[in-house]
PDB file of C-alpha atoms and ligand atoms in Angstrom:
ATOM      1  CA  MET W   2      -0.232   0.053   0.391  1.00 64.00           C
ATOM      2  CA  GLY W   3       1.482   3.171  -1.124  1.00 81.00           C
ATOM      3  CA  GLN W   4       0.996   6.664   0.829  1.00 87.00           C
ATOM      4  CA  PHE W   5      -1.039   8.017  -2.154  1.00 94.00           C
ATOM      5  CA  ASP W   6      -3.383   5.206  -2.775  1.00 94.00           C
ATOM      6  CA  ASP W   7      -6.620   6.965  -1.750  1.00 95.00           C
ATOM      7  CA  GLN W   8      -6.155   9.347  -4.410  1.00 96.00           C
ATOM      8  CA  LYS W   9      -5.433   7.085  -7.099  1.00 97.00           C
ATOM      9  CA  GLN W  10      -8.611   5.013  -6.399  1.00 98.00           C
ATOM     10  CA  GLU W  11     -10.368   8.250  -6.733  1.00 98.00           C
ATOM     11  CA  ILE W  12      -9.455   8.980  -9.826  1.00 98.00           C
ATOM     12  CA  VAL W  13     -10.488   5.068 -10.876  1.00 98.00           C
ATOM     13  CA  ASN W  14     -13.858   5.593  -9.122  1.00 98.00           C
ATOM     14  CA  ALA W  15     -14.011   8.618 -11.349  1.00 98.00           C
ATOM     15  CA  CYS W  16     -13.147   7.461 -14.242  1.00 97.00           C
ATOM     16  CA  GLN W  17     -15.550   4.622 -14.405  1.00 97.00           C
ATOM     17  CA  LYS W  18     -18.451   6.005 -13.125  1.00 97.00           C
ATOM     18  CA  LEU W  19     -17.701   8.192 -16.450  1.00 97.00           C
ATOM     19  CA  VAL W  20     -17.523   5.456 -19.000  1.00 96.00           C
ATOM     20  CA  GLU W  21     -20.640   4.112 -17.407  1.00 96.00           C
ATOM     21  CA  LYS W  22     -22.752   7.410 -17.465  1.00 96.00           C
ATOM     22  CA  GLY W  23     -20.543   7.639 -21.836  1.00 95.00           C
ATOM     23  CA  PHE W  24     -18.552  10.577 -20.713  1.00 96.00           C
ATOM     24  CA  LEU W  25     -15.777   9.131 -21.172  1.00 95.00           C
ATOM     25  CA  MET W  26     -15.772   6.546 -24.356  1.00 89.00           C
ATOM     26  CA  ALA W  27     -12.645   3.151 -25.051  1.00 84.00           C
ATOM     27  CA  THR W  28      -9.300   4.547 -23.415  1.00 85.00           C
ATOM     28  CA  GLY W  29     -10.577   8.509 -24.686  1.00 91.00           C
ATOM     29  CA  GLY W  30     -10.173  11.526 -22.265  1.00 95.00           C
ATOM     30  CA  ASN W  31      -7.616  11.647 -19.085  1.00 97.00           C
ATOM     31  CA  VAL W  32      -8.124  12.428 -15.488  1.00 98.00           C
ATOM     32  CA  SER W  33      -6.130  13.669 -12.691  1.00 98.00           C
ATOM     33  CA  MET W  34      -6.049  15.252  -8.877  1.00 98.00           C
ATOM     34  CA  ARG W  35      -3.390  17.528  -7.155  1.00 98.00           C
ATOM     35  CA  ILE W  36      -1.892  15.780  -4.377  1.00 97.00           C
ATOM     36  CA  LEU W  37      -1.837  17.941  -1.679  1.00 93.00           C
ATOM     37  CA  THR W  38       0.410  16.781   0.645  1.00 91.00           C
ATOM     38  CA  ALA W  39       3.143  16.731  -1.778  1.00 92.00           C
ATOM     39  CA  ARG W  40       4.887  19.598  -2.988  1.00 92.00           C
ATOM     40  CA  ASN W  41       4.460  20.221  -7.396  1.00 96.00           C
ATOM     41  CA  THR W  42       2.895  16.915  -7.671  1.00 97.00           C
ATOM     42  CA  PHE W  43      -0.209  15.379  -9.244  1.00 98.00           C
ATOM     43  CA  ALA W  44      -1.560  11.962  -9.760  1.00 98.00           C
ATOM     44  CA  ILE W  45      -3.139  11.076 -13.428  1.00 98.00           C
ATOM     45  CA  THR W  46      -4.322   8.303 -15.566  1.00 98.00           C
ATOM     46  CA  PRO W  47      -2.590   6.209 -17.908  1.00 97.00           C
ATOM     47  CA  SER W  48      -1.835   6.305 -21.438  1.00 96.00           C
ATOM     48  CA  ASN W  49      -4.210   4.640 -23.721  1.00 94.00           C
ATOM     49  CA  TYR W  50      -5.466   2.290 -21.260  1.00 95.00           C
ATOM     50  CA  ASP W  51      -9.221   0.548 -20.591  1.00 95.00           C
ATOM     51  CA  TYR W  52     -10.972   2.602 -17.925  1.00 96.00           C
ATOM     52  CA  LEU W  53     -12.795  -0.837 -16.139  1.00 95.00           C
ATOM     53  CA  LYS W  54      -9.838  -2.125 -16.512  1.00 96.00           C
ATOM     54  CA  MET W  55      -8.084   0.495 -14.148  1.00 96.00           C
ATOM     55  CA  THR W  56      -6.888  -0.027 -10.580  1.00 97.00           C
ATOM     56  CA  ALA W  57      -4.756   2.159  -8.412  1.00 97.00           C
ATOM     57  CA  GLY W  58      -2.022   1.091  -9.048  1.00 97.00           C
ATOM     58  CA  ASP W  59      -2.029   1.622 -12.444  1.00 97.00           C
ATOM     59  CA  ILE W  60      -2.680   5.619 -12.240  1.00 98.00           C
ATOM     60  CA  CYS W  61       0.436   7.393 -12.189  1.00 98.00           C
ATOM     61  CA  LEU W  62       2.349   9.856  -9.882  1.00 98.00           C
ATOM     62  CA  LEU W  63       4.287  12.833 -11.980  1.00 98.00           C
ATOM     63  CA  ASP W  64       5.456  16.170 -10.470  1.00 97.00           C
ATOM     64  CA  PHE W  65       4.964  19.748 -12.558  1.00 97.00           C
ATOM     65  CA  ASP W  66       8.356  18.520 -14.904  1.00 97.00           C
ATOM     66  CA  LEU W  67       6.656  15.687 -15.819  1.00 97.00           C
ATOM     67  CA  ALA W  68       9.665  13.144 -14.066  1.00 97.00           C
ATOM     68  CA  VAL W  69       7.649   9.698 -13.111  1.00 97.00           C
ATOM     69  CA  LEU W  70       7.688   9.382  -9.466  1.00 97.00           C
ATOM     70  CA  GLU W  71       5.367   5.929  -8.518  1.00 96.00           C
ATOM     71  CA  GLY W  72       3.468   3.783 -11.418  1.00 95.00           C
ATOM     72  CA  GLN W  73       4.668   1.357 -14.129  1.00 95.00           C
ATOM     73  CA  LEU W  74       2.710   2.602 -17.322  1.00 97.00           C
ATOM     74  CA  LYS W  75       3.167   5.500 -19.785  1.00 97.00           C
ATOM     75  CA  PRO W  76       1.064   8.390 -18.226  1.00 97.00           C
ATOM     76  CA  SER W  77      -1.584  10.305 -20.554  1.00 96.00           C
ATOM     77  CA  VAL W  78       0.496  12.222 -23.425  1.00 94.00           C
ATOM     78  CA  GLU W  79      -2.008  15.057 -21.865  1.00 95.00           C
ATOM     79  CA  SER W  80       0.234  14.816 -18.587  1.00 96.00           C
ATOM     80  CA  ALA W  81       1.753  18.280 -19.565  1.00 96.00           C
ATOM     81  CA  MET W  82      -1.387  20.086 -19.920  1.00 96.00           C
ATOM     82  CA  HIS W  83      -2.428  19.247 -16.804  1.00 97.00           C
ATOM     83  CA  ALA W  84       0.763  19.997 -14.821  1.00 97.00           C
ATOM     84  CA  ALA W  85       0.513  23.194 -16.410  1.00 96.00           C
ATOM     85  CA  ILE W  86      -2.979  23.997 -15.716  1.00 97.00           C
ATOM     86  CA  TYR W  87      -2.294  22.939 -11.907  1.00 97.00           C
ATOM     87  CA  GLN W  88       0.545  25.864 -12.147  1.00 96.00           C
ATOM     88  CA  VAL W  89      -2.098  28.242 -13.575  1.00 96.00           C
ATOM     89  CA  ARG W  90      -4.920  27.849 -11.394  1.00 97.00           C
ATOM     90  CA  PRO W  91      -3.791  26.611  -7.007  1.00 96.00           C
ATOM     91  CA  ASP W  92      -7.757  27.011  -6.924  1.00 97.00           C
ATOM     92  CA  VAL W  93      -7.820  23.551  -9.272  1.00 98.00           C
ATOM     93  CA  ASN W  94      -7.211  20.315  -7.009  1.00 98.00           C
ATOM     94  CA  ALA W  95      -9.308  17.975 -10.025  1.00 98.00           C
ATOM     95  CA  ILE W  96      -9.040  17.825 -13.964  1.00 98.00           C
ATOM     96  CA  ILE W  97     -11.262  15.544 -16.143  1.00 98.00           C
ATOM     97  CA  HIS W  98     -10.439  15.749 -20.015  1.00 97.00           C
ATOM     98  CA  THR W  99     -13.258  14.095 -21.737  1.00 97.00           C
ATOM     99  CA  HIS W 100     -14.606  13.739 -25.599  1.00 95.00           C
ATOM    100  CA  GLN W 101     -18.681  14.027 -24.221  1.00 96.00           C
ATOM    101  CA  VAL W 102     -20.421  13.666 -27.564  1.00 96.00           C
ATOM    102  CA  TYR W 103     -22.505  17.184 -27.587  1.00 98.00           C
ATOM    103  CA  ALA W 104     -20.117  19.733 -25.980  1.00 98.00           C
ATOM    104  CA  SER W 105     -17.529  18.232 -28.513  1.00 97.00           C
ATOM    105  CA  ALA W 106     -20.324  19.005 -31.398  1.00 98.00           C
ATOM    106  CA  LEU W 107     -20.298  22.556 -29.897  1.00 98.00           C
ATOM    107  CA  THR W 108     -16.347  22.408 -31.331  1.00 98.00           C
ATOM    108  CA  LEU W 109     -17.086  21.586 -34.482  1.00 98.00           C
ATOM    109  CA  ILE W 110     -19.290  24.533 -35.263  1.00 97.00           C
ATOM    110  CA  LYS W 111     -16.972  26.562 -33.001  1.00 97.00           C
ATOM    111  CA  ALA W 112     -20.100  27.811 -30.999  1.00 97.00           C
ATOM    112  CA  PRO W 113     -19.201  28.773 -27.305  1.00 98.00           C
ATOM    113  CA  ILE W 114     -21.504  28.331 -24.972  1.00 98.00           C
ATOM    114  CA  PRO W 115     -22.781  32.034 -23.309  1.00 98.00           C
ATOM    115  CA  ALA W 116     -24.416  31.726 -19.337  1.00 98.00           C
ATOM    116  CA  LEU W 117     -27.925  30.372 -20.383  1.00 98.00           C
ATOM    117  CA  PHE W 118     -28.869  28.978 -16.921  1.00 98.00           C
ATOM    118  CA  ASP W 119     -27.841  30.131 -13.453  1.00 97.00           C
ATOM    119  CA  GLU W 120     -26.041  26.784 -12.372  1.00 97.00           C
ATOM    120  CA  GLN W 121     -24.213  26.586 -15.494  1.00 98.00           C
ATOM    121  CA  ALA W 122     -22.747  30.444 -13.906  1.00 98.00           C
ATOM    122  CA  ARG W 123     -22.579  29.217 -11.257  1.00 98.00           C
ATOM    123  CA  PHE W 124     -19.907  26.576 -11.087  1.00 98.00           C
ATOM    124  CA  LEU W 125     -18.866  26.583 -14.504  1.00 98.00           C
ATOM    125  CA  GLY W 126     -18.354  30.355 -15.110  1.00 98.00           C
ATOM    126  CA  ARG W 127     -19.214  33.439 -17.100  1.00 97.00           C
ATOM    127  CA  SER W 128     -19.576  31.267 -20.234  1.00 98.00           C
ATOM    128  CA  VAL W 129     -17.843  27.958 -21.932  1.00 98.00           C
ATOM    129  CA  GLU W 130     -15.461  29.440 -24.346  1.00 98.00           C
ATOM    130  CA  ILE W 131     -13.460  26.722 -27.277  1.00 97.00           C
ATOM    131  CA  ILE W 132      -9.462  27.108 -26.911  1.00 97.00           C
ATOM    132  CA  PRO W 133      -9.115  27.062 -30.665  1.00 95.00           C
ATOM    133  CA  TYR W 134      -6.787  23.163 -31.822  1.00 95.00           C
ATOM    134  CA  ALA W 135      -3.555  22.085 -31.261  1.00 92.00           C
ATOM    135  CA  PRO W 136      -2.430  18.368 -31.878  1.00 90.00           C
ATOM    136  CA  SER W 137      -2.537  16.234 -28.622  1.00 86.00           C
ATOM    137  CA  GLY W 138       0.210  15.883 -26.270  1.00 85.00           C
ATOM    138  CA  THR W 139       1.862  18.901 -27.970  1.00 88.00           C
ATOM    139  CA  GLY W 140       3.526  21.571 -26.338  1.00 89.00           C
ATOM    140  CA  MET W 141       1.389  23.920 -28.871  1.00 90.00           C
ATOM    141  CA  LEU W 142      -1.732  22.452 -27.244  1.00 91.00           C
ATOM    142  CA  LYS W 143      -0.145  23.294 -23.688  1.00 92.00           C
ATOM    143  CA  ASN W 144       0.891  26.882 -24.012  1.00 93.00           C
ATOM    144  CA  THR W 145      -2.781  27.540 -25.866  1.00 94.00           C
ATOM    145  CA  ILE W 146      -4.666  25.917 -22.383  1.00 94.00           C
ATOM    146  CA  ALA W 147      -2.554  27.468 -20.017  1.00 94.00           C
ATOM    147  CA  ARG W 148      -3.175  30.712 -21.633  1.00 95.00           C
ATOM    148  CA  HIS W 149      -6.974  30.368 -21.925  1.00 96.00           C
ATOM    149  CA  VAL W 150      -7.602  28.979 -18.017  1.00 97.00           C
ATOM    150  CA  ARG W 151      -5.980  32.119 -16.678  1.00 95.00           C
ATOM    151  CA  ASN W 152      -9.632  33.355 -16.912  1.00 95.00           C
ATOM    152  CA  HIS W 153     -11.082  31.763 -14.350  1.00 96.00           C
ATOM    153  CA  ASP W 154     -13.540  29.406 -15.808  1.00 98.00           C
ATOM    154  CA  ASN W 155     -14.190  25.771 -14.357  1.00 98.00           C
ATOM    155  CA  ALA W 156     -15.072  24.175 -18.145  1.00 98.00           C
ATOM    156  CA  TYR W 157     -14.037  24.480 -21.684  1.00 98.00           C
ATOM    157  CA  MET W 158     -14.069  23.474 -25.086  1.00 98.00           C
ATOM    158  CA  MET W 159     -11.376  22.497 -27.060  1.00 96.00           C
ATOM    159  CA  GLN W 160     -11.766  22.544 -30.760  1.00 97.00           C
ATOM    160  CA  ASN W 161     -12.243  19.173 -32.569  1.00 96.00           C
ATOM    161  CA  HIS W 162     -11.925  17.423 -29.671  1.00 94.00           C
ATOM    162  CA  GLY W 163     -13.220  17.651 -26.279  1.00 96.00           C
ATOM    163  CA  ALA W 164     -13.977  19.259 -23.190  1.00 97.00           C
ATOM    164  CA  LEU W 165     -12.228  20.269 -20.076  1.00 98.00           C
ATOM    165  CA  LEU W 166     -13.402  20.408 -16.195  1.00 98.00           C
ATOM    166  CA  PHE W 167     -12.335  21.249 -13.364  1.00 98.00           C
ATOM    167  CA  GLY W 168     -12.862  21.284  -9.543  1.00 98.00           C
ATOM    168  CA  HIS W 169     -11.448  21.759  -6.243  1.00 97.00           C
ATOM    169  CA  ASP W 170     -12.238  18.485  -5.728  1.00 97.00           C
ATOM    170  CA  MET W 171     -12.983  14.946  -8.200  1.00 98.00           C
ATOM    171  CA  GLU W 172     -16.527  15.462  -6.796  1.00 97.00           C
ATOM    172  CA  ARG W 173     -16.901  18.498  -8.218  1.00 98.00           C
ATOM    173  CA  ALA W 174     -15.269  18.284 -11.334  1.00 98.00           C
ATOM    174  CA  MET W 175     -17.509  15.404 -11.876  1.00 98.00           C
ATOM    175  CA  HIS W 176     -20.482  17.558 -11.776  1.00 98.00           C
ATOM    176  CA  ASN W 177     -19.157  19.998 -14.364  1.00 98.00           C
ATOM    177  CA  VAL W 178     -19.107  17.485 -16.765  1.00 98.00           C
ATOM    178  CA  GLU W 179     -22.840  16.995 -16.202  1.00 98.00           C
ATOM    179  CA  ILE W 180     -23.579  20.182 -16.273  1.00 98.00           C
ATOM    180  CA  LEU W 181     -21.492  21.275 -19.199  1.00 98.00           C
ATOM    181  CA  GLU W 182     -23.206  18.291 -21.461  1.00 98.00           C
ATOM    182  CA  LYS W 183     -26.607  19.384 -19.958  1.00 98.00           C
ATOM    183  CA  CYS W 184     -25.867  22.756 -21.298  1.00 98.00           C
ATOM    184  CA  SER W 185     -24.317  21.699 -24.422  1.00 98.00           C
ATOM    185  CA  LEU W 186     -27.906  19.823 -25.581  1.00 98.00           C
ATOM    186  CA  ALA W 187     -30.125  22.303 -24.298  1.00 98.00           C
ATOM    187  CA  TYR W 188     -27.977  24.835 -26.839  1.00 98.00           C
ATOM    188  CA  LEU W 189     -27.257  22.628 -29.791  1.00 98.00           C
ATOM    189  CA  LEU W 190     -31.371  21.954 -30.088  1.00 97.00           C
ATOM    190  CA  ALA W 191     -32.113  25.642 -29.205  1.00 98.00           C
ATOM    191  CA  LEU W 192     -29.307  26.460 -31.804  1.00 97.00           C
ATOM    192  CA  THR W 193     -31.672  24.226 -34.484  1.00 96.00           C
ATOM    193  CA  SER W 194     -34.414  26.035 -33.997  1.00 96.00           C
ATOM    194  CA  GLU W 195     -33.051  28.898 -35.716  1.00 92.00           C
ATOM    195  CA  ARG W 196     -34.451  31.366 -32.962  1.00 96.00           C
ATOM    196  CA  LYS W 197     -32.321  33.912 -31.438  1.00 96.00           C
ATOM    197  CA  VAL W 198     -31.381  32.120 -28.133  1.00 97.00           C
ATOM    198  CA  SER W 199     -31.754  33.837 -24.356  1.00 97.00           C
ATOM    199  CA  LYS W 200     -29.240  34.095 -21.506  1.00 98.00           C
ATOM    200  CA  ILE W 201     -29.385  35.103 -18.400  1.00 98.00           C
ATOM    201  CA  PRO W 202     -29.536  38.444 -17.119  1.00 98.00           C
ATOM    202  CA  PHE W 203     -26.010  40.508 -16.880  1.00 98.00           C
ATOM    203  CA  ALA W 204     -26.284  40.967 -13.404  1.00 98.00           C
ATOM    204  CA  VAL W 205     -27.147  37.308 -12.210  1.00 97.00           C
ATOM    205  CA  ARG W 206     -24.164  35.774 -14.084  1.00 97.00           C
ATOM    206  CA  GLU W 207     -22.050  38.546 -12.453  1.00 98.00           C
ATOM    207  CA  ILE W 208     -23.438  37.631  -9.391  1.00 97.00           C
ATOM    208  CA  ALA W 209     -23.046  33.977 -10.008  1.00 97.00           C
ATOM    209  CA  PHE W 210     -19.655  34.314 -10.978  1.00 97.00           C
ATOM    210  CA  ALA W 211     -18.713  35.967  -7.860  1.00 97.00           C
ATOM    211  CA  LYS W 212     -19.611  33.228  -5.974  1.00 97.00           C
ATOM    212  CA  LEU W 213     -17.618  30.918  -7.692  1.00 97.00           C
ATOM    213  CA  ARG W 214     -14.381  33.232  -7.656  1.00 97.00           C
ATOM    214  CA  LYS W 215     -14.831  33.602  -3.182  1.00 96.00           C
ATOM    215  CA  ASP W 216     -15.188  29.750  -3.066  1.00 96.00           C
ATOM    216  CA  GLN W 217     -11.784  29.540  -6.109  1.00 97.00           C
ATOM    217  CA  ARG W 218     -10.073  32.084  -3.770  1.00 96.00           C
ATOM    218  CA  LYS W 219     -10.370  29.903  -0.583  1.00 95.00           C
ATOM    219  CA  VAL W 220      -8.799  26.818  -1.940  1.00 95.00           C
ATOM    220  CA  GLU W 221      -6.019  29.099  -3.694  1.00 93.00           C
ATOM    221  CA  GLN W 222      -5.548  30.152   0.282  1.00 90.00           C
ATOM    222  CA  GLY W 223      -5.354  27.063   1.711  1.00 86.00           C
ATOM    223  CA  ASN W 224      -3.321  25.709  -0.929  1.00 80.00           C
ATOM    224  CA  PHE W 225      -0.499  28.469  -0.820  1.00 65.00           C
ATOM    225  CA  THR W 226      -0.635  27.572   2.753  1.00 57.00           C
ATOM    226  CA  ALA W 227      -0.335  23.721   3.022  1.00 52.00           C
ATOM    227  CA  SER W 228       2.637  23.791   0.396  1.00 48.00           C
ATOM    228  CA  GLY W 229       4.421  26.442   2.568  1.00 43.00           C
ATOM    229  CA  GLU W 230       4.059  29.154   0.586  1.00 44.00           C
TER     230      GLU W 230
HETATM  231 ZN1   ZN Z 303      -8.327  14.514 -25.669  1.00 51.27          ZN
END
């Protein structure tokens, strides 16, 4: 039994639930968690590995320079993207990258989601932006993503690729996956009507986003204290 087995098991449980619900398919996507008790360290799913066969021992432990600290399997090809997000977003402790279908469809028509629902603004942010295309596993994708996530939203869509969801913990990140898919489907259906899509009032959006930022600041402060900064 290792020191980080609980976090590794939490990642496996999350992946298997996401597969059951149809948000992760086959070996696509990747999931990670920041290790709060070790500086600059995160646990992430291995590359190209069946989620239903995955056990805690298959999860890789990496530092932010991508040195493998634990794990026999090759870490996700998107490990650099996850490390970059943890570095620019101290409020994020869990990251889920999916190829979920409805959000992916919106990326094909480059349709960012404006603030459509209160719950969306409260948990995902002011809007769900589309991060421009860059090939998987490249420095270009990592840099593009690190630049975009500074706006403090917790959901993004990746052009011709998939979605990226954040949370202060895994449970929150999982709920955000579901909220994004609900918003994506509702928005797609509304767009097909070719009628004007209404948004929530600007003031309501800003109040909801302020609550999200307040939550994020609390986590940021906790994380800085935990790492001795
Ligand atoms: Zn992907």
